[in-house]
mmCIF file of C-alpha atoms and ligand atoms in Angstrom:
data_model
loop_
_atom_site.group_PDB
_atom_site.id
_atom_site.type_symbol
_atom_site.label_atom_id
_atom_site.label_comp_id
_atom_site.label_asym_id
_atom_site.label_seq_id
_atom_site.Cartn_x
_atom_site.Cartn_y
_atom_site.Cartn_z
ATOM 1 C CA UNK A 10 -0.393 9.005 26.991
ATOM 2 C CA UNK A 11 1.896 11.753 25.801
ATOM 3 C CA UNK A 12 2.772 13.464 22.562
ATOM 4 C CA UNK A 13 6.254 12.542 21.365
ATOM 5 C CA UNK A 14 8.545 15.378 20.285
ATOM 6 C CA UNK A 15 10.002 14.965 16.802
ATOM 7 C CA UNK A 16 11.843 18.229 16.229
ATOM 8 C CA UNK A 17 11.387 22.001 16.691
ATOM 9 C CA UNK A 18 7.911 21.942 18.288
ATOM 10 C CA UNK A 19 6.564 19.259 15.992
ATOM 11 C CA UNK A 20 5.001 16.368 17.881
ATOM 12 C CA UNK A 21 3.685 12.882 17.160
ATOM 13 C CA UNK A 22 0.205 11.996 18.433
ATOM 14 C CA UNK A 23 -0.248 8.710 16.628
ATOM 15 C CA UNK A 24 -2.085 5.658 17.828
ATOM 16 C CA UNK A 25 -1.067 2.027 17.526
ATOM 17 C CA UNK A 26 -3.743 -0.462 16.596
ATOM 18 C CA UNK A 27 -1.972 -3.762 17.222
ATOM 19 C CA UNK A 28 -5.243 -5.661 17.402
ATOM 20 C CA UNK A 29 -6.311 -4.735 13.898
ATOM 21 C CA UNK A 30 -6.057 -7.915 11.836
ATOM 22 C CA UNK A 31 -7.059 -6.729 8.371
ATOM 23 C CA UNK A 32 -6.668 -3.555 6.369
ATOM 24 C CA UNK A 33 -9.468 -2.713 3.960
ATOM 25 C CA UNK A 34 -11.014 -5.951 5.293
ATOM 26 C CA UNK A 35 -8.607 -7.596 2.876
ATOM 27 C CA UNK A 36 -4.883 -7.605 3.676
ATOM 28 C CA UNK A 37 -3.755 -9.323 6.894
ATOM 29 C CA UNK A 38 -1.789 -7.090 9.263
ATOM 30 C CA UNK A 39 0.739 -9.238 11.173
ATOM 31 C CA UNK A 40 1.520 -6.335 13.530
ATOM 32 C CA UNK A 41 -1.596 -4.191 13.191
ATOM 33 C CA UNK A 42 -0.966 -0.643 12.037
ATOM 34 C CA UNK A 43 -0.697 2.939 13.268
ATOM 35 C CA UNK A 44 -2.719 6.052 12.519
ATOM 36 C CA UNK A 45 -0.387 9.006 12.671
ATOM 37 C CA UNK A 46 -1.431 12.473 13.683
ATOM 38 C CA UNK A 47 0.992 15.345 14.256
ATOM 39 C CA UNK A 48 0.880 18.661 16.059
ATOM 40 C CA UNK A 49 2.854 21.636 14.753
ATOM 41 C CA UNK A 50 3.213 24.474 17.232
ATOM 42 C CA UNK A 51 4.216 27.706 15.536
ATOM 43 C CA UNK A 52 4.983 31.006 17.243
ATOM 44 C CA UNK A 53 1.487 32.295 16.385
ATOM 45 C CA UNK A 54 -0.674 29.399 15.283
ATOM 46 C CA UNK A 55 -1.005 25.696 16.025
ATOM 47 C CA UNK A 56 -1.891 23.096 13.417
ATOM 48 C CA UNK A 57 -2.902 19.478 13.747
ATOM 49 C CA UNK A 58 -1.859 17.425 10.724
ATOM 50 C CA UNK A 59 -4.299 14.616 9.962
ATOM 51 C CA UNK A 60 -6.563 13.149 12.601
ATOM 52 C CA UNK A 61 -7.467 9.592 13.459
ATOM 53 C CA UNK A 62 -9.342 6.382 12.738
ATOM 54 C CA UNK A 63 -12.745 6.877 14.389
ATOM 55 C CA UNK A 64 -12.314 3.963 16.797
ATOM 56 C CA UNK A 65 -9.136 5.576 18.158
ATOM 57 C CA UNK A 66 -10.376 9.141 18.503
ATOM 58 C CA UNK A 67 -10.273 8.939 22.294
ATOM 59 C CA UNK A 68 -6.506 8.352 22.216
ATOM 60 C CA UNK A 69 -5.921 11.512 20.186
ATOM 61 C CA UNK A 70 -8.189 13.530 22.434
ATOM 62 C CA UNK A 71 -6.498 12.119 25.554
ATOM 63 C CA UNK A 72 -3.084 13.181 24.251
ATOM 64 C CA UNK A 73 -4.235 16.693 23.398
ATOM 65 C CA UNK A 74 -5.842 17.029 26.844
ATOM 66 C CA UNK A 75 -2.842 15.568 28.657
ATOM 67 C CA UNK A 76 -0.657 18.221 27.032
ATOM 68 C CA UNK A 77 -3.159 20.980 27.832
ATOM 69 C CA UNK A 78 -3.663 21.928 24.181
ATOM 70 C CA UNK A 79 -6.478 24.476 24.546
ATOM 71 C CA UNK A 80 -6.374 25.928 21.061
ATOM 72 C CA UNK A 81 -5.864 24.468 17.603
ATOM 73 C CA UNK A 82 -6.086 26.982 14.774
ATOM 74 C CA UNK A 83 -5.844 24.627 11.820
ATOM 75 C CA UNK A 84 -6.575 20.989 11.196
ATOM 76 C CA UNK A 85 -4.772 20.018 8.024
ATOM 77 C CA UNK A 86 -6.467 17.152 6.193
ATOM 78 C CA UNK A 87 -4.049 15.664 3.685
ATOM 79 C CA UNK A 88 -6.490 12.916 2.699
ATOM 80 C CA UNK A 89 -10.173 12.223 3.219
ATOM 81 C CA UNK A 90 -10.147 8.502 3.999
ATOM 82 C CA UNK A 91 -11.537 8.006 7.454
ATOM 83 C CA UNK A 92 -8.504 6.434 9.078
ATOM 84 C CA UNK A 93 -7.169 10.024 8.930
ATOM 85 C CA UNK A 94 -10.229 12.236 8.645
ATOM 86 C CA UNK A 95 -12.607 10.278 10.852
ATOM 87 C CA UNK A 96 -11.955 12.372 13.949
ATOM 88 C CA UNK A 97 -12.703 15.693 12.224
ATOM 89 C CA UNK A 98 -16.255 16.064 13.621
ATOM 90 C CA UNK A 99 -15.014 15.456 17.164
ATOM 91 C CA UNK A 100 -12.112 17.855 16.750
ATOM 92 C CA UNK A 101 -14.062 20.723 15.191
ATOM 93 C CA UNK A 102 -16.478 20.380 18.102
ATOM 94 C CA UNK A 103 -13.593 20.441 20.571
ATOM 95 C CA UNK A 104 -11.826 23.341 18.839
ATOM 96 C CA UNK A 105 -14.719 25.385 17.381
ATOM 97 C CA UNK A 106 -12.473 28.125 15.991
ATOM 98 C CA UNK A 107 -10.282 25.704 14.070
ATOM 99 C CA UNK A 108 -10.337 25.712 10.287
ATOM 100 C CA UNK A 109 -9.987 22.496 8.316
ATOM 101 C CA UNK A 110 -7.283 23.174 5.759
ATOM 102 C CA UNK A 111 -7.476 20.944 2.743
ATOM 103 C CA UNK A 112 -7.705 20.906 -1.053
ATOM 104 C CA UNK A 113 -10.949 21.036 -3.011
ATOM 105 C CA UNK A 114 -11.007 17.334 -3.872
ATOM 106 C CA UNK A 115 -10.352 16.289 -0.294
ATOM 107 C CA UNK A 116 -12.986 18.686 0.979
ATOM 108 C CA UNK A 117 -15.491 17.112 -1.380
ATOM 109 C CA UNK A 118 -14.651 13.625 -0.103
ATOM 110 C CA UNK A 119 -14.705 14.713 3.545
ATOM 111 C CA UNK A 120 -18.069 16.356 3.064
ATOM 112 C CA UNK A 121 -19.523 13.261 1.421
ATOM 113 C CA UNK A 122 -18.353 11.213 4.389
ATOM 114 C CA UNK A 123 -18.803 13.546 7.335
ATOM 115 C CA UNK A 124 -21.252 16.369 6.453
ATOM 116 C CA UNK A 125 -19.458 19.223 8.240
ATOM 117 C CA UNK A 126 -20.329 22.927 8.104
ATOM 118 C CA UNK A 127 -19.039 24.569 4.942
ATOM 119 C CA UNK A 128 -17.560 27.511 6.838
ATOM 120 C CA UNK A 129 -15.235 25.174 8.684
ATOM 121 C CA UNK A 130 -13.077 24.746 5.586
ATOM 122 C CA UNK A 131 -10.129 26.703 4.232
ATOM 123 C CA UNK A 132 -9.411 25.347 0.773
ATOM 124 C CA UNK A 133 -5.839 25.419 -0.542
ATOM 125 C CA UNK A 134 -4.320 24.695 -3.925
ATOM 126 C CA UNK A 135 -1.004 23.334 -5.117
ATOM 127 C CA UNK A 136 1.872 25.481 -3.853
ATOM 128 C CA UNK A 137 -0.240 27.506 -1.422
ATOM 129 C CA UNK A 138 1.317 28.348 1.910
ATOM 130 C CA UNK A 139 -0.020 28.780 5.432
ATOM 131 C CA UNK A 140 1.869 30.754 8.049
ATOM 132 C CA UNK A 141 1.996 29.565 11.660
ATOM 133 C CA UNK A 142 4.293 32.456 12.594
ATOM 134 C CA UNK A 143 7.822 31.114 12.603
ATOM 135 C CA UNK A 144 6.754 28.106 10.560
ATOM 136 C CA UNK A 145 5.333 27.903 7.052
ATOM 137 C CA UNK A 146 3.339 24.973 5.705
ATOM 138 C CA UNK A 147 3.473 24.539 1.943
ATOM 139 C CA UNK A 148 0.845 22.321 0.336
ATOM 140 C CA UNK A 149 1.750 20.039 -2.532
ATOM 141 C CA UNK A 150 -1.065 18.251 -4.336
ATOM 142 C CA UNK A 151 -0.121 14.608 -4.862
ATOM 143 C CA UNK A 152 -3.200 12.878 -6.245
ATOM 144 C CA UNK A 153 -3.422 9.108 -6.662
ATOM 145 C CA UNK A 154 -1.281 7.865 -3.826
ATOM 146 C CA UNK A 155 -3.737 6.391 -3.355
ATOM 147 C CA UNK A 156 -6.900 8.516 -3.669
ATOM 148 C CA UNK A 157 -7.461 11.503 -5.966
ATOM 149 C CA UNK A 158 -7.475 13.910 -3.022
ATOM 150 C CA UNK A 159 -4.064 13.239 -1.512
ATOM 151 C CA UNK A 160 -1.684 16.081 -0.745
ATOM 152 C CA UNK A 161 1.618 16.495 1.058
ATOM 153 C CA UNK A 162 2.316 19.237 3.594
ATOM 154 C CA UNK A 163 5.859 20.588 3.817
ATOM 155 C CA UNK A 164 7.206 22.475 6.801
ATOM 156 C CA UNK A 165 9.638 24.706 4.986
ATOM 157 C CA UNK A 166 11.794 25.994 7.843
ATOM 158 C CA UNK A 167 12.131 22.561 9.456
ATOM 159 C CA UNK A 168 12.472 20.574 6.208
ATOM 160 C CA UNK A 169 9.835 18.119 7.382
ATOM 161 C CA UNK A 170 7.368 16.497 4.992
ATOM 162 C CA UNK A 171 3.982 15.010 5.870
ATOM 163 C CA UNK A 172 3.295 12.483 3.120
ATOM 164 C CA UNK A 173 0.013 11.008 4.313
ATOM 165 C CA UNK A 174 -0.412 7.409 3.032
ATOM 166 C CA UNK A 175 2.586 7.730 0.704
ATOM 167 C CA UNK A 176 5.742 6.062 2.140
ATOM 168 C CA UNK A 177 3.722 4.506 4.966
ATOM 169 C CA UNK A 178 3.972 1.077 6.576
ATOM 170 C CA UNK A 179 1.838 -1.209 8.680
ATOM 171 C CA UNK A 180 4.520 -1.350 11.357
ATOM 172 C CA UNK A 181 4.102 -1.025 15.102
ATOM 173 C CA UNK A 182 7.405 -2.202 16.599
ATOM 174 C CA UNK A 183 8.890 1.270 16.950
ATOM 175 C CA UNK A 184 7.679 4.141 19.096
ATOM 176 C CA UNK A 185 8.444 7.005 16.768
ATOM 177 C CA UNK A 186 11.455 6.914 14.466
ATOM 178 C CA UNK A 187 12.067 4.066 12.063
ATOM 179 C CA UNK A 188 14.310 1.253 13.302
ATOM 180 C CA UNK A 189 15.524 0.521 9.764
ATOM 181 C CA UNK A 190 15.224 -3.254 10.170
ATOM 182 C CA UNK A 191 14.481 -5.894 7.551
ATOM 183 C CA UNK A 192 11.158 -6.327 9.311
ATOM 184 C CA UNK A 193 10.304 -2.715 8.561
ATOM 185 C CA UNK A 194 11.217 -3.262 4.907
ATOM 186 C CA UNK A 195 8.791 -6.204 4.789
ATOM 187 C CA UNK A 196 6.031 -4.178 6.425
ATOM 188 C CA UNK A 197 6.576 -1.227 4.096
ATOM 189 C CA UNK A 198 6.555 -3.556 1.099
ATOM 190 C CA UNK A 199 3.322 -5.227 2.215
ATOM 191 C CA UNK A 200 1.790 -1.763 2.573
ATOM 192 C CA UNK A 201 3.145 -0.558 -0.766
ATOM 193 C CA UNK A 202 1.801 -3.645 -2.547
ATOM 194 C CA UNK A 203 -1.803 -3.102 -1.592
ATOM 195 C CA UNK A 204 -2.094 0.651 -1.192
ATOM 196 C CA UNK A 205 0.399 2.285 -3.510
ATOM 197 C CA UNK A 206 1.366 -0.223 -6.224
ATOM 198 C CA UNK A 207 -1.928 0.165 -8.119
ATOM 199 C CA UNK A 208 -0.720 3.725 -8.798
ATOM 200 C CA UNK A 209 2.919 2.875 -9.418
ATOM 201 C CA UNK A 210 3.561 5.544 -12.023
ATOM 202 C CA UNK A 211 2.289 8.275 -9.707
ATOM 203 C CA UNK A 212 4.356 6.834 -6.867
ATOM 204 C CA UNK A 213 7.416 6.842 -9.096
ATOM 205 C CA UNK A 214 6.843 10.502 -9.944
ATOM 206 C CA UNK A 215 6.357 11.532 -6.313
ATOM 207 C CA UNK A 216 9.379 9.518 -5.195
ATOM 208 C CA UNK A 217 11.546 11.507 -7.577
ATOM 209 C CA UNK A 218 9.844 14.727 -6.526
ATOM 210 C CA UNK A 219 10.524 14.122 -2.824
ATOM 211 C CA UNK A 220 14.110 13.093 -3.598
ATOM 212 C CA UNK A 221 14.544 16.453 -5.283
ATOM 213 C CA UNK A 222 13.228 18.355 -2.265
ATOM 214 C CA UNK A 223 15.171 19.481 0.782
ATOM 215 C CA UNK A 224 13.632 17.007 3.247
ATOM 216 C CA UNK A 225 15.249 15.874 6.485
ATOM 217 C CA UNK A 226 12.300 14.071 8.084
ATOM 218 C CA UNK A 227 9.442 12.186 6.428
ATOM 219 C CA UNK A 228 6.266 11.775 8.460
ATOM 220 C CA UNK A 229 3.731 9.430 6.862
ATOM 221 C CA UNK A 230 0.285 8.696 8.228
ATOM 222 C CA UNK A 231 1.011 5.011 8.918
ATOM 223 C CA UNK A 232 4.132 3.519 10.461
ATOM 224 C CA UNK A 233 7.365 5.131 11.588
ATOM 225 C CA UNK A 234 8.798 8.582 11.075
ATOM 226 C CA UNK A 235 11.900 8.528 8.880
ATOM 227 C CA UNK A 236 14.835 10.635 10.015
ATOM 228 C CA UNK A 237 16.796 9.014 7.181
ATOM 229 C CA UNK A 238 14.467 9.731 4.254
ATOM 230 C CA UNK A 239 16.726 7.971 1.776
ATOM 231 C CA UNK A 240 15.871 4.613 3.397
ATOM 232 C CA UNK A 241 12.230 4.602 2.327
ATOM 233 C CA UNK A 242 12.821 6.638 -0.840
ATOM 234 C CA UNK A 243 15.405 4.154 -2.114
ATOM 235 C CA UNK A 244 12.970 1.299 -1.498
ATOM 236 C CA UNK A 245 10.298 3.153 -3.443
ATOM 237 C CA UNK A 246 12.807 3.809 -6.200
ATOM 238 C CA UNK A 247 13.261 0.058 -6.533
ATOM 239 C CA UNK A 248 9.633 -0.956 -6.161
ATOM 240 C CA UNK A 249 8.299 1.660 -8.566
ATOM 241 C CA UNK A 250 10.983 0.975 -11.185
ATOM 242 C CA UNK A 251 10.255 -1.158 -14.237
ATOM 243 C CA UNK A 252 12.812 -3.723 -13.075
ATOM 244 C CA UNK A 253 11.502 -7.192 -12.206
ATOM 245 C CA UNK A 254 13.224 -10.069 -10.455
ATOM 246 C CA UNK A 255 13.859 -13.574 -11.745
ATOM 247 C CA UNK A 256 10.809 -14.699 -9.824
ATOM 248 C CA UNK A 257 7.571 -16.588 -10.497
ATOM 249 C CA UNK A 258 4.570 -16.259 -8.205
ATOM 250 C CA UNK A 259 2.098 -19.157 -8.334
ATOM 251 C CA UNK A 260 -1.236 -18.708 -6.568
ATOM 252 C CA UNK A 261 -3.123 -21.981 -6.876
ATOM 253 C CA UNK A 262 -6.025 -23.991 -5.546
ATOM 254 C CA UNK A 263 -6.235 -27.746 -5.982
ATOM 255 C CA UNK A 264 -9.192 -29.916 -4.999
ATOM 256 C CA UNK A 265 -7.847 -33.424 -5.655
ATOM 257 C CA UNK A 266 -4.086 -32.835 -6.095
ATOM 258 C CA UNK A 267 -4.151 -32.894 -9.917
ATOM 259 C CA UNK A 268 -3.615 -29.139 -10.263
ATOM 260 C CA UNK A 269 -1.052 -29.342 -7.471
ATOM 261 C CA UNK A 270 0.862 -31.995 -9.451
ATOM 262 C CA UNK A 271 1.160 -29.547 -12.349
ATOM 263 C CA UNK A 272 2.118 -26.705 -10.021
ATOM 264 C CA UNK A 273 4.736 -28.790 -8.238
ATOM 265 C CA UNK A 274 6.205 -30.047 -11.497
ATOM 266 C CA UNK A 275 6.406 -26.498 -12.804
ATOM 267 C CA UNK A 276 7.981 -25.248 -9.563
ATOM 268 C CA UNK A 277 10.566 -28.054 -9.541
ATOM 269 C CA UNK A 278 11.711 -27.249 -13.069
ATOM 270 C CA UNK A 279 11.732 -23.510 -12.433
ATOM 271 C CA UNK A 280 13.856 -23.944 -9.316
ATOM 272 C CA UNK A 281 16.212 -26.206 -11.217
ATOM 273 C CA UNK A 282 16.772 -23.211 -13.488
ATOM 274 C CA UNK A 283 17.564 -20.980 -10.476
ATOM 275 C CA UNK A 284 14.278 -19.123 -10.687
ATOM 276 C CA UNK A 285 12.827 -17.943 -7.392
ATOM 277 C CA UNK A 286 9.398 -19.575 -7.004
ATOM 278 C CA UNK A 287 6.767 -18.418 -4.539
ATOM 279 C CA UNK A 288 3.861 -20.840 -4.125
ATOM 280 C CA UNK A 289 0.622 -19.706 -2.512
ATOM 281 C CA UNK A 290 -1.989 -22.321 -1.683
ATOM 282 C CA UNK A 291 -5.052 -20.082 -1.850
ATOM 283 C CA UNK A 292 -6.878 -22.119 0.780
ATOM 284 C CA UNK A 293 -4.386 -20.941 3.419
ATOM 285 C CA UNK A 294 -3.032 -17.800 1.864
ATOM 286 C CA UNK A 295 -1.881 -14.535 3.419
ATOM 287 C CA UNK A 296 -2.965 -12.105 0.700
ATOM 288 C CA UNK A 297 -0.441 -9.608 2.035
ATOM 289 C CA UNK A 298 2.430 -11.990 1.285
ATOM 290 C CA UNK A 299 1.003 -12.760 -2.134
ATOM 291 C CA UNK A 300 0.770 -9.073 -3.028
ATOM 292 C CA UNK A 301 4.269 -8.416 -1.617
ATOM 293 C CA UNK A 302 5.820 -11.088 -3.791
ATOM 294 C CA UNK A 303 4.090 -9.610 -6.814
ATOM 295 C CA UNK A 304 5.825 -6.249 -6.294
ATOM 296 C CA UNK A 305 8.862 -7.415 -8.238
ATOM 297 C CA UNK A 306 7.905 -10.777 -9.806
ATOM 298 C CA UNK A 307 8.449 -11.205 -13.543
ATOM 299 C CA UNK A 308 5.765 -13.873 -13.984
ATOM 300 C CA UNK A 309 2.543 -15.021 -12.364
ATOM 301 C CA UNK A 310 1.062 -18.465 -12.971
ATOM 302 C CA UNK A 311 -2.468 -19.163 -11.828
ATOM 303 C CA UNK A 312 -3.271 -22.726 -10.815
ATOM 304 C CA UNK A 313 -6.923 -23.728 -10.574
ATOM 305 C CA UNK A 314 -9.095 -26.749 -10.259
ATOM 306 C CA UNK A 315 -12.414 -26.656 -12.059
ATOM 307 C CA UNK A 316 -15.369 -26.503 -9.711
ATOM 308 C CA UNK A 317 -18.793 -26.937 -11.289
ATOM 309 C CA UNK A 318 -18.114 -25.514 -14.774
ATOM 310 C CA UNK A 319 -15.579 -22.828 -13.988
ATOM 311 C CA UNK A 320 -12.352 -22.091 -12.164
ATOM 312 C CA UNK A 321 -12.413 -22.505 -8.406
ATOM 313 C CA UNK A 322 -13.679 -19.209 -6.901
ATOM 314 C CA UNK A 323 -10.451 -18.855 -4.884
ATOM 315 C CA UNK A 324 -8.491 -18.671 -8.137
ATOM 316 C CA UNK A 325 -10.954 -16.150 -9.594
ATOM 317 C CA UNK A 326 -10.554 -13.993 -6.499
ATOM 318 C CA UNK A 327 -6.766 -14.245 -6.760
ATOM 319 C CA UNK A 328 -6.814 -13.232 -10.431
ATOM 320 C CA UNK A 329 -9.130 -10.334 -9.597
ATOM 321 C CA UNK A 330 -6.807 -9.219 -6.789
ATOM 322 C CA UNK A 331 -3.698 -9.487 -8.963
ATOM 323 C CA UNK A 332 -5.377 -7.377 -11.624
ATOM 324 C CA UNK A 333 -6.553 -4.807 -9.067
ATOM 325 C CA UNK A 334 -3.160 -4.214 -7.472
ATOM 326 C CA UNK A 335 -1.502 -3.914 -10.900
ATOM 327 C CA UNK A 336 1.903 -5.506 -10.393
ATOM 328 C CA UNK A 337 4.529 -4.997 -13.086
ATOM 329 C CA UNK A 338 4.530 -8.709 -14.064
ATOM 330 C CA UNK A 339 5.611 -9.240 -17.639
ATOM 331 C CA UNK A 340 4.231 -12.749 -18.238
ATOM 332 C CA UNK A 341 1.438 -15.003 -17.093
ATOM 333 C CA UNK A 342 0.221 -18.549 -17.551
ATOM 334 C CA UNK A 343 -2.579 -20.777 -16.288
ATOM 335 C CA UNK A 344 -2.435 -24.417 -15.265
ATOM 336 C CA UNK A 345 -5.329 -26.526 -14.045
ATOM 337 C CA UNK A 346 -7.358 -29.676 -14.110
ATOM 338 C CA UNK A 347 -11.015 -30.556 -14.675
ATOM 339 C CA UNK A 348 -13.217 -33.585 -14.169
ATOM 340 C CA UNK A 349 -15.777 -33.389 -16.940
ATOM 341 C CA UNK A 350 -15.668 -29.954 -18.574
ATOM 342 C CA UNK A 351 -16.196 -26.231 -18.231
ATOM 343 C CA UNK A 352 -14.375 -22.991 -18.956
ATOM 344 C CA UNK A 353 -11.309 -22.545 -16.808
ATOM 345 C CA UNK A 354 -8.896 -20.343 -18.714
ATOM 346 C CA UNK A 355 -11.485 -18.014 -20.236
ATOM 347 C CA UNK A 356 -12.827 -16.893 -16.860
ATOM 348 C CA UNK A 357 -9.380 -16.341 -15.342
ATOM 349 C CA UNK A 358 -8.141 -14.548 -18.440
ATOM 350 C CA UNK A 359 -11.185 -12.275 -18.338
ATOM 351 C CA UNK A 360 -10.118 -11.085 -14.868
ATOM 352 C CA UNK A 361 -7.005 -9.431 -16.304
ATOM 353 C CA UNK A 362 -8.636 -6.269 -17.577
ATOM 354 C CA UNK A 363 -6.102 -3.711 -16.330
ATOM 355 C CA UNK A 364 -2.740 -5.415 -16.421
ATOM 356 C CA UNK A 365 -1.592 -6.811 -19.739
ATOM 357 C CA UNK A 366 1.166 -9.349 -19.141
ATOM 358 C CA UNK A 367 2.136 -11.487 -22.115
ATOM 359 C CA UNK A 368 0.357 -14.826 -22.149
ATOM 360 C CA UNK A 369 2.803 -17.726 -22.183
ATOM 361 C CA UNK A 370 0.823 -20.960 -22.069
ATOM 362 C CA UNK A 371 -2.291 -22.590 -20.694
ATOM 363 C CA UNK A 372 -2.038 -26.187 -19.501
ATOM 364 C CA UNK A 373 -5.433 -27.636 -18.700
ATOM 365 C CA UNK A 374 -5.682 -31.390 -18.227
ATOM 366 C CA UNK A 375 -8.551 -33.821 -17.790
ATOM 367 C CA UNK A 376 -8.211 -35.497 -14.413
ATOM 368 C CA UNK A 377 -4.795 -36.525 -13.144
ATOM 369 C CA UNK A 378 -1.878 -35.240 -15.250
ATOM 370 C CA UNK A 379 -0.254 -37.801 -17.517
ATOM 371 C CA UNK A 380 3.471 -37.956 -18.222
ATOM 372 C CA UNK A 381 2.779 -35.883 -21.348
ATOM 373 C CA UNK A 382 0.962 -33.275 -19.249
ATOM 374 C CA UNK A 383 3.845 -33.071 -16.796
ATOM 375 C CA UNK A 384 6.205 -32.647 -19.742
ATOM 376 C CA UNK A 385 4.132 -29.596 -20.725
ATOM 377 C CA UNK A 386 4.757 -28.150 -17.262
ATOM 378 C CA UNK A 387 8.490 -28.720 -17.769
ATOM 379 C CA UNK A 388 8.233 -27.022 -21.164
ATOM 380 C CA UNK A 389 6.444 -24.053 -19.570
ATOM 381 C CA UNK A 390 9.289 -23.765 -17.054
ATOM 382 C CA UNK A 391 11.783 -23.734 -19.918
ATOM 383 C CA UNK A 392 9.794 -21.033 -21.703
ATOM 384 C CA UNK A 393 9.621 -18.902 -18.554
ATOM 385 C CA UNK A 394 13.374 -19.300 -18.032
ATOM 386 C CA UNK A 395 14.011 -18.216 -21.597
ATOM 387 C CA UNK A 396 11.765 -15.157 -21.211
ATOM 388 C CA UNK A 397 13.389 -14.174 -17.912
ATOM 389 C CA UNK A 398 16.837 -14.529 -19.428
ATOM 390 C CA UNK A 399 15.839 -12.180 -22.216
ATOM 391 C CA UNK A 400 14.529 -9.681 -19.652
ATOM 392 C CA UNK A 401 17.793 -9.763 -17.732
ATOM 393 C CA UNK A 402 19.743 -9.229 -20.944
ATOM 394 C CA UNK A 403 17.765 -6.054 -21.693
HETATM 395 FE FE1 LIG B 14 -4.484 5.530 5.464
HETATM 396 FE FE2 LIG B 14 -5.947 6.132 2.458
HETATM 397 O O1 LIG B 14 -5.855 6.036 4.287
#
């Protein structure tokens, strides 16, 4: 295994994890992911930028050994989460003179997780610089994409920016540089939806900030390196904007087809009005696809059977997830069916504590929907179409 040269003595030492099936034990990874680590060799000092997921430490060490890297002066930690900081104990043991360069918040997180010697750290603040001789690293604090400790590192002379999790992707089909395919867009969107979208306003701010910088290469900590920064920045411009699509996302669970009848009736009428409808049967749902579709959907409709005296737990989980990832949906509704009673809408509504979409309608029927009930679904479709039309006019 070899380091891959990027430009001007900057190298990629990342690891592919194609067998990883879930991220955060939550979002399916169709291709796995990568953990990116970089080596910057200056005329006087050498810096490693971010480390590795603990289970892949051996790959990073093998690459450093294969290249005969005997001395690392600095290990820059842009973020404390262990898919990037997890190899720090191994590396400070391997390179005992190396200093861990990070910000105060990240140091605090790293110390809580890894318990390293205090003297190993060199703490930097926003705008501080570190000289490697002919190269200068400038540190830019960028909290909340997606933890409070995140920072970017900018190689001034080479116009290269290490963005850590920001602008990343769970994508493993390239070796180094982005291939700029639709598949990469999908992977980056899946990643954005879970990791970055909950902090959309910060992401919007940092997107504009990076666009205003003189950056020729973007090097995130997951996925490909971008030698055309505008590709990923333009996607982030779109995803972080307030603009929504003429789209309705319907996560639903139906025990005896009654809720599904309502969902199908609603979907049929929405599609007849040229609204893009994405149905997710929560029993066989890829949560990554659900979150991706929510990136730009205007409306979400939860469909739930009643189980015992409340909404089916799959629907509760979906509502919790939707609330947690904070999509920019403008409207929501609930449809469902019950056998003998219980509280369906109240529980689902109570999940939406962070996002505040406008409530459109709740359609809850006893048993199998009647013709009148199905008419209500058609009416809900008409209301959604009217609301979306008004959005497009604005
Ligand atoms: Fe890829 Fe927040 O760690």
